[in-house]
Short mmCIF file of C-alpha atoms in Angstrom, two decimals:
data_model
loop_
_atom_site.label_atom_id
_atom_site.label_comp_id
_atom_site.label_asym_id
_atom_site.label_seq_id
_atom_site.Cartn_x
_atom_site.Cartn_y
_atom_site.Cartn_z
CA MET A 1 -61.61 -64.22 -22.57
CA ASN A 2 -63.46 -61.99 -20.28
CA HIS A 3 -61.31 -59.84 -18.52
CA VAL A 4 -62.66 -58.46 -15.24
CA LEU A 5 -61.39 -55.18 -13.65
CA TYR A 6 -60.42 -55.33 -10.21
CA LEU A 7 -62.50 -53.39 -7.43
CA SER A 8 -61.32 -52.48 -3.94
CA ALA A 9 -64.15 -53.48 -1.32
CA ALA A 10 -62.96 -49.76 0.22
CA SER A 11 -63.20 -47.87 -3.21
CA ASP A 12 -65.28 -46.97 -5.63
CA LEU A 13 -62.46 -46.88 -8.54
CA SER A 14 -62.30 -49.49 -10.59
CA SER A 15 -58.38 -50.89 -11.65
CA VAL A 16 -56.90 -53.81 -13.50
CA GLY A 17 -54.58 -54.14 -10.71
CA THR A 18 -55.50 -57.13 -8.95
CA PRO A 19 -53.42 -57.15 -5.67
CA THR A 20 -50.74 -60.11 -7.40
CA LEU A 21 -50.32 -57.60 -10.33
CA TRP A 22 -49.61 -55.00 -7.90
CA ALA A 23 -47.24 -57.02 -6.30
CA VAL A 24 -45.61 -58.26 -8.95
CA THR A 25 -45.21 -54.77 -10.84
CA ILE A 26 -43.58 -53.01 -7.60
CA LEU A 27 -41.01 -56.21 -7.09
CA GLY A 28 -40.13 -55.41 -10.85
CA VAL A 29 -39.45 -51.83 -10.22
CA LEU A 30 -37.58 -52.54 -7.14
CA LEU A 31 -35.62 -54.76 -8.86
CA LEU A 32 -34.85 -52.90 -12.27
CA LEU A 33 -33.80 -49.89 -9.11
CA VAL A 34 -31.24 -52.33 -7.30
CA LEU A 35 -29.84 -53.39 -11.50
CA ASP A 36 -29.48 -49.47 -11.89
CA PHE A 37 -27.20 -49.31 -8.70
CA LEU A 38 -25.60 -52.43 -9.56
CA VAL A 39 -24.67 -50.87 -12.71
CA THR A 40 -23.73 -47.32 -11.57
CA ARG A 41 -21.66 -48.95 -7.96
CA ARG A 42 -18.25 -48.13 -9.72
CA PRO A 43 -18.54 -44.33 -10.87
CA HIS A 44 -17.82 -43.89 -14.35
CA GLU A 45 -18.35 -41.51 -16.97
CA VAL A 46 -21.22 -42.62 -19.31
CA SER A 47 -20.40 -43.65 -23.04
CA MET A 48 -23.05 -42.55 -25.47
CA ARG A 49 -23.05 -46.38 -26.58
CA GLU A 50 -23.62 -47.30 -22.59
CA ALA A 51 -26.39 -44.50 -22.88
CA VAL A 52 -28.43 -45.82 -25.93
CA GLY A 53 -28.42 -48.86 -25.04
CA TRP A 54 -30.25 -48.76 -21.65
CA SER A 55 -32.22 -45.92 -23.65
CA ALA A 56 -33.69 -48.16 -25.78
CA PHE A 57 -34.08 -50.79 -23.16
CA TYR A 58 -36.26 -48.68 -21.22
CA ILE A 59 -38.16 -47.70 -24.16
CA ALA A 60 -38.98 -50.80 -25.33
CA LEU A 61 -39.99 -52.46 -21.53
CA PRO A 62 -43.02 -49.87 -21.20
CA LEU A 63 -44.15 -50.24 -24.66
CA ALA A 64 -44.05 -54.32 -24.55
CA PHE A 65 -45.98 -53.68 -21.28
CA GLY A 66 -48.32 -51.70 -22.83
CA ALA A 67 -48.94 -54.24 -25.46
CA TRP A 68 -49.64 -56.75 -22.91
CA ILE A 69 -52.22 -54.10 -21.15
CA TRP A 70 -54.15 -53.66 -24.44
CA SER A 71 -54.24 -57.47 -25.41
CA ARG A 72 -55.27 -58.46 -21.73
CA PHE A 73 -57.50 -55.73 -20.86
CA GLY A 74 -58.56 -54.36 -24.07
CA SER A 75 -58.04 -51.13 -26.38
CA GLN A 76 -59.27 -48.54 -23.64
CA GLN A 77 -57.01 -49.42 -21.25
CA GLY A 78 -54.53 -49.63 -23.69
CA VAL A 79 -54.67 -46.40 -24.92
CA GLU A 80 -54.90 -44.88 -21.52
CA TYR A 81 -51.60 -46.49 -20.40
CA LEU A 82 -49.88 -45.37 -23.75
CA THR A 83 -51.31 -41.55 -23.49
CA GLY A 84 -50.36 -41.51 -19.62
CA TYR A 85 -47.11 -42.97 -20.30
CA LEU A 86 -46.48 -40.31 -23.12
CA VAL A 87 -47.58 -37.33 -20.84
CA GLU A 88 -45.21 -38.45 -18.31
CA LYS A 89 -42.36 -39.16 -20.22
CA SER A 90 -42.83 -35.74 -21.98
CA LEU A 91 -42.92 -34.32 -18.20
CA SER A 92 -39.68 -35.93 -17.28
CA VAL A 93 -37.56 -34.47 -20.14
CA ASP A 94 -38.23 -31.23 -18.23
CA ASN A 95 -37.22 -32.84 -15.18
CA LEU A 96 -34.04 -33.75 -16.70
CA PHE A 97 -33.49 -30.18 -17.66
CA VAL A 98 -33.55 -28.94 -14.08
CA PHE A 99 -31.65 -31.76 -12.90
CA MET A 100 -28.83 -30.67 -16.08
CA LEU A 101 -28.70 -27.28 -14.28
CA LEU A 102 -28.48 -28.96 -10.68
CA LEU A 103 -25.71 -31.07 -11.57
CA ALA A 104 -24.08 -28.12 -13.41
CA ALA A 105 -24.84 -25.31 -10.19
CA PHE A 106 -22.95 -28.01 -7.77
CA ALA A 107 -20.06 -28.87 -10.55
CA VAL A 108 -20.75 -32.58 -10.25
CA PRO A 109 -18.21 -34.57 -11.46
CA ALA A 110 -18.94 -36.57 -14.54
CA VAL A 111 -18.65 -39.82 -12.75
CA LEU A 112 -20.84 -39.24 -10.19
CA ALA A 113 -23.73 -37.55 -12.61
CA GLN A 114 -25.34 -40.90 -12.86
CA ARG A 115 -25.68 -41.94 -9.24
CA VAL A 116 -27.00 -38.21 -8.31
CA LEU A 117 -29.70 -38.98 -11.06
CA LEU A 118 -30.62 -42.53 -9.75
CA TYR A 119 -31.01 -40.87 -6.42
CA GLY A 120 -33.39 -38.68 -7.76
CA ILE A 121 -35.41 -40.94 -9.52
CA ALA A 122 -35.89 -43.20 -6.77
CA GLY A 123 -36.70 -40.22 -4.40
CA ALA A 124 -39.30 -39.37 -7.50
CA LEU A 125 -40.67 -42.86 -7.39
CA VAL A 126 -41.54 -42.74 -3.77
CA LEU A 127 -42.74 -39.48 -3.79
CA ARG A 128 -45.14 -40.01 -7.12
CA ALA A 129 -46.17 -43.42 -5.23
CA VAL A 130 -47.35 -41.42 -2.22
CA PHE A 131 -49.24 -38.65 -4.69
CA ILE A 132 -50.84 -41.59 -6.56
CA ALA A 133 -52.36 -43.17 -3.57
CA LEU A 134 -53.52 -39.15 -2.09
CA GLY A 135 -54.64 -38.42 -5.22
CA ALA A 136 -56.94 -41.89 -5.28
CA ALA A 137 -58.31 -41.14 -2.15
CA ALA A 138 -58.99 -37.74 -3.23
CA LEU A 139 -61.32 -38.80 -5.97
CA GLN A 140 -63.06 -41.83 -3.33
CA THR A 141 -64.20 -38.98 -1.16
CA LEU A 142 -64.30 -35.87 -2.55
CA ASP A 143 -66.59 -34.99 -5.41
CA PHE A 144 -64.75 -31.82 -6.34
CA ALA A 145 -61.59 -33.65 -6.37
CA PHE A 146 -61.15 -33.72 -10.63
CA LEU A 147 -61.99 -30.04 -10.36
CA LEU A 148 -59.53 -29.43 -7.80
CA PHE A 149 -56.68 -31.37 -10.26
CA ALA A 150 -58.08 -29.29 -13.30
CA ILE A 151 -57.02 -25.88 -11.30
CA ILE A 152 -53.52 -27.35 -10.81
CA LEU A 153 -53.34 -28.19 -13.72
CA LEU A 154 -54.35 -24.92 -15.33
CA ALA A 155 -52.35 -22.99 -12.63
CA THR A 156 -49.59 -24.42 -13.97
CA ALA A 157 -49.92 -24.08 -17.35
CA VAL A 158 -50.17 -20.56 -17.17
CA LYS A 159 -47.19 -20.21 -14.71
CA LEU A 160 -45.02 -22.76 -17.37
CA LEU A 161 -46.34 -20.22 -20.45
CA ARG A 162 -45.66 -16.86 -18.41
CA ASP A 163 -41.86 -17.99 -17.82
CA ALA A 164 -41.48 -19.08 -21.54
CA LEU A 165 -43.03 -15.81 -22.55
CA SER A 166 -40.93 -13.85 -20.36
CA GLY A 167 -37.60 -14.88 -22.17
CA HIS A 168 -34.64 -14.10 -19.61
CA GLN A 169 -32.53 -15.78 -18.44
CA GLN A 170 -32.99 -17.68 -15.10
CA GLU A 171 -30.57 -19.93 -13.28
CA VAL A 172 -30.92 -22.34 -10.32
CA ASP A 173 -29.03 -20.61 -7.60
CA ILE A 174 -28.32 -22.99 -4.96
CA ASN A 175 -27.76 -20.71 -2.00
CA LYS A 176 -31.24 -19.75 -2.26
CA MET A 177 -32.79 -23.24 -2.50
CA ARG A 178 -34.64 -23.48 1.08
CA SER A 179 -33.57 -27.37 0.94
CA VAL A 180 -29.71 -26.57 0.97
CA LYS A 181 -29.49 -23.27 3.55
CA LEU A 182 -31.78 -25.64 6.05
CA LEU A 183 -28.69 -28.36 5.36
CA ARG A 184 -26.14 -26.33 5.77
CA LYS A 185 -27.60 -24.82 9.20
CA VAL A 186 -27.85 -28.27 10.44
CA MET A 187 -24.28 -29.66 9.78
CA PRO A 188 -21.20 -28.11 8.19
CA VAL A 189 -20.37 -28.86 4.60
CA VAL A 190 -16.66 -29.61 2.74
CA ASN A 191 -15.55 -27.90 -0.21
CA ASP A 192 -14.59 -31.32 -2.32
CA TYR A 193 -16.68 -34.35 -3.24
CA HIS A 194 -15.62 -37.52 -2.05
CA GLY A 195 -16.99 -39.80 -4.09
CA THR A 196 -20.52 -40.66 -3.61
CA LYS A 197 -19.78 -40.20 0.27
CA MET A 198 -22.96 -38.27 1.85
CA THR A 199 -20.63 -37.27 4.97
CA VAL A 200 -17.02 -37.41 5.89
CA ARG A 201 -15.27 -36.84 9.25
CA GLN A 202 -13.74 -33.20 9.72
CA GLY A 203 -12.13 -33.24 12.86
CA ALA A 204 -14.18 -34.38 15.62
CA LYS A 205 -16.99 -33.86 13.77
CA ARG A 206 -19.18 -35.21 10.68
CA ALA A 207 -19.53 -33.03 7.52
CA LEU A 208 -21.87 -33.05 4.82
CA THR A 209 -20.21 -33.43 1.30
CA PRO A 210 -21.23 -31.34 -1.92
CA PHE A 211 -22.91 -35.06 -3.05
CA ALA A 212 -25.26 -34.63 -0.35
CA LEU A 213 -26.78 -31.12 -1.06
CA VAL A 214 -26.94 -31.84 -5.10
CA VAL A 215 -29.16 -35.03 -3.80
CA VAL A 216 -31.13 -33.59 -1.65
CA ALA A 217 -31.81 -30.65 -4.10
CA VAL A 218 -32.39 -32.81 -6.59
CA LEU A 219 -35.25 -34.74 -4.06
CA ALA A 220 -36.59 -31.28 -3.12
CA THR A 221 -37.69 -30.63 -7.29
CA ASP A 222 -39.01 -34.08 -7.57
CA VAL A 223 -41.75 -33.02 -4.94
CA VAL A 224 -42.99 -30.00 -7.34
CA PHE A 225 -42.91 -31.90 -10.14
CA ALA A 226 -44.91 -34.80 -7.99
CA VAL A 227 -47.29 -32.05 -7.50
CA ASP A 228 -47.82 -31.49 -11.77
CA SER A 229 -47.52 -35.17 -12.86
CA VAL A 230 -49.83 -37.04 -10.62
CA PRO A 231 -52.83 -34.97 -11.41
CA ALA A 232 -52.12 -34.73 -15.12
CA VAL A 233 -51.83 -38.52 -15.38
CA TYR A 234 -55.25 -38.67 -13.46
CA GLY A 235 -56.56 -36.70 -16.03
CA ILE A 236 -55.77 -39.67 -18.44
CA THR A 237 -57.02 -42.58 -16.38
CA GLU A 238 -58.63 -42.74 -13.01
CA ASP A 239 -57.01 -45.78 -12.77
CA PRO A 240 -54.33 -46.02 -9.65
CA TYR A 241 -52.95 -48.92 -11.28
CA LEU A 242 -52.03 -47.91 -14.42
CA VAL A 243 -51.39 -44.17 -12.92
CA PHE A 244 -48.39 -45.98 -10.94
CA ALA A 245 -47.11 -48.25 -13.95
CA THR A 246 -46.88 -45.04 -16.23
CA ASN A 247 -44.88 -43.07 -13.84
CA ALA A 248 -42.89 -45.80 -12.63
CA PHE A 249 -41.86 -46.82 -16.28
CA ALA A 250 -41.30 -42.73 -17.29
CA LEU A 251 -38.99 -42.43 -14.41
CA LEU A 252 -36.87 -45.28 -14.52
CA GLY A 253 -35.35 -44.69 -17.94
CA LEU A 254 -34.64 -41.11 -17.15
CA ARG A 255 -30.63 -41.91 -15.99
CA ALA A 256 -29.73 -43.32 -19.73
CA LEU A 257 -32.05 -40.62 -21.34
CA TYR A 258 -30.18 -37.67 -19.61
CA PHE A 259 -26.75 -38.82 -21.20
CA VAL A 260 -28.48 -39.07 -24.47
CA LEU A 261 -30.44 -35.99 -24.47
CA HIS A 262 -27.72 -33.57 -22.53
CA ALA A 263 -26.54 -32.09 -25.64
CA ALA A 264 -29.99 -32.03 -27.34
CA LEU A 265 -31.90 -30.24 -24.08
CA SER A 266 -30.80 -26.86 -25.03
CA ARG A 267 -32.15 -27.16 -28.50
CA LEU A 268 -35.60 -27.89 -26.93
CA VAL A 269 -36.61 -24.07 -26.13
CA HIS A 270 -40.01 -24.26 -27.33
CA LEU A 271 -40.65 -27.46 -25.07
CA SER A 272 -42.44 -25.14 -22.26
CA TYR A 273 -44.99 -23.81 -24.70
CA GLY A 274 -45.46 -27.52 -25.29
CA LEU A 275 -46.05 -28.68 -21.78
CA ALA A 276 -47.94 -25.67 -21.02
CA ILE A 277 -50.36 -26.88 -23.81
CA ILE A 278 -50.51 -30.07 -23.02
CA LEU A 279 -51.13 -29.39 -19.14
CA ALA A 280 -54.10 -26.93 -20.02
CA PHE A 281 -55.63 -29.25 -22.63
CA ILE A 282 -55.24 -32.06 -19.65
CA GLY A 283 -56.94 -29.50 -17.07
CA LEU A 284 -59.49 -28.88 -19.46
CA LYS A 285 -60.23 -32.53 -20.10
CA LEU A 286 -60.57 -32.92 -16.19
CA GLY A 287 -62.68 -30.14 -15.88
CA LEU A 288 -65.28 -31.16 -18.45
CA HIS A 289 -65.24 -34.78 -16.88
CA TRP A 290 -66.27 -33.00 -13.38
CA ALA A 291 -68.76 -31.00 -14.92
CA HIS A 292 -70.09 -33.99 -16.85
CA GLY A 293 -70.85 -35.80 -13.62
CA ILE A 294 -73.04 -32.99 -12.22
CA TRP A 295 -74.82 -32.14 -15.84
CA ASP A 296 -75.10 -34.77 -18.31
CA SER A 297 -74.94 -32.60 -21.58
CA VAL A 298 -71.54 -31.24 -20.90
CA PRO A 299 -69.36 -33.15 -23.36
CA GLN A 300 -66.17 -35.16 -22.17
CA ILE A 301 -62.93 -35.38 -24.43
CA PRO A 302 -62.10 -39.30 -25.55
CA THR A 303 -58.77 -40.79 -24.30
CA LEU A 304 -57.71 -41.43 -27.87
CA ALA A 305 -58.51 -37.70 -28.85
CA SER A 306 -55.92 -36.70 -25.72
CA LEU A 307 -53.27 -39.07 -27.22
CA GLY A 308 -53.87 -37.36 -30.64
CA VAL A 309 -53.58 -33.99 -29.42
CA ILE A 310 -50.37 -34.97 -27.42
CA ILE A 311 -48.80 -36.59 -29.79
CA GLY A 312 -49.28 -33.73 -32.00
CA VAL A 313 -48.09 -30.63 -29.76
CA LEU A 314 -44.86 -32.67 -29.16
CA VAL A 315 -44.00 -32.93 -33.15
CA VAL A 316 -45.04 -29.40 -33.33
CA VAL A 317 -42.70 -28.13 -30.62
CA THR A 318 -40.03 -30.30 -31.17
CA VAL A 319 -39.81 -29.28 -35.10
CA THR A 320 -40.39 -25.67 -34.30
CA SER A 321 -37.66 -26.07 -31.47
CA LEU A 322 -34.94 -27.69 -33.76
CA ARG A 323 -35.56 -25.45 -36.52
CA ALA A 324 -35.09 -21.81 -34.33
CA THR A 325 -31.74 -23.50 -33.16
CA ARG A 326 -30.50 -24.64 -36.64
CA GLY A 327 -27.13 -23.96 -36.93
CA GLY A 328 -26.75 -23.65 -33.14
CA ASN A 329 -28.06 -20.38 -33.26
CA LEU A 330 -29.61 -20.38 -29.61
CA PRO A 331 -32.50 -17.61 -29.73
CA GLY A 332 -32.15 -17.38 -25.68
CA ASP A 333 -31.72 -19.61 -22.97
CA ARG A 334 -34.07 -22.12 -21.47
CA GLU A 335 -35.67 -21.00 -18.30
CA VAL A 336 -35.87 -22.24 -15.02
CA VAL A 337 -37.87 -20.60 -12.91
CA ALA A 338 -36.18 -20.40 -8.66
CA GLU A 339 -40.02 -20.82 -7.47
CA ARG A 340 -39.91 -24.36 -8.66
CA HIS A 341 -37.32 -25.77 -6.28
#
């Protein structure tokens, strides 16, 4: 069967995403979000059995979709999709750690945790869609877009490595978060949670609840992570449809994955080193790709090789992290830098 890549009339970027495929995918993502909101409509503590079941579903679904991409469009698109998904899933674990600190800093009741996470995921999907569109536009109009993406990733990698090497404990200070400070200037804030209500009446005025503050704080972190993750996956594939699909599938399973990994997150003490290496590697790949467009003699890094490097790095940092924290011996608190919020 001949597979023809869809090419927009206004774009030089080839994509497997036909208008029909885009519509079906977006509809599917929206339906999954609605399903998650229905599941969490009644606040409750998430059991490990429930979390594992949903996590298995949200891992099996993107893998099955990747198999379909491979069979329908060929091995090149299949490898690009799987590599991009792995990168985004790895970065999403870092998202989860920040979410964990935010939930702790705001003292979010356990029964409300998954609804906060779901708002964060929905916001992240919207922000990623915006950044993906901006990234596609940049690739179409700017000759140096790949170089710009490379610089962003290399700068992020350096920052992650520097923070990891600093070794000192850093916590989320909600009183210093600009988004929280702005909200408190606009409206009064009550001290107690009122279920999933964002506002409550306090005398003659409306007041924000802590639930509203933590949702806004989570959404604020989504902006920063979108800046990092979208260039990273564009370093794997230039297809905007595959970029969107990998981001969507990586994000949709975060709600359940959070509860599965909650206890294990503190043991991934070397994750920042791994993410720094991965982002630096993709930044190098983007830089070489940009240079190859100017000088044909400059080599490029194949996507399959990228997949091998990413898997290797993740395996190594996972093993070393588990060994370093064996027996509950945590060598130090995992760092999260206040500037990222």
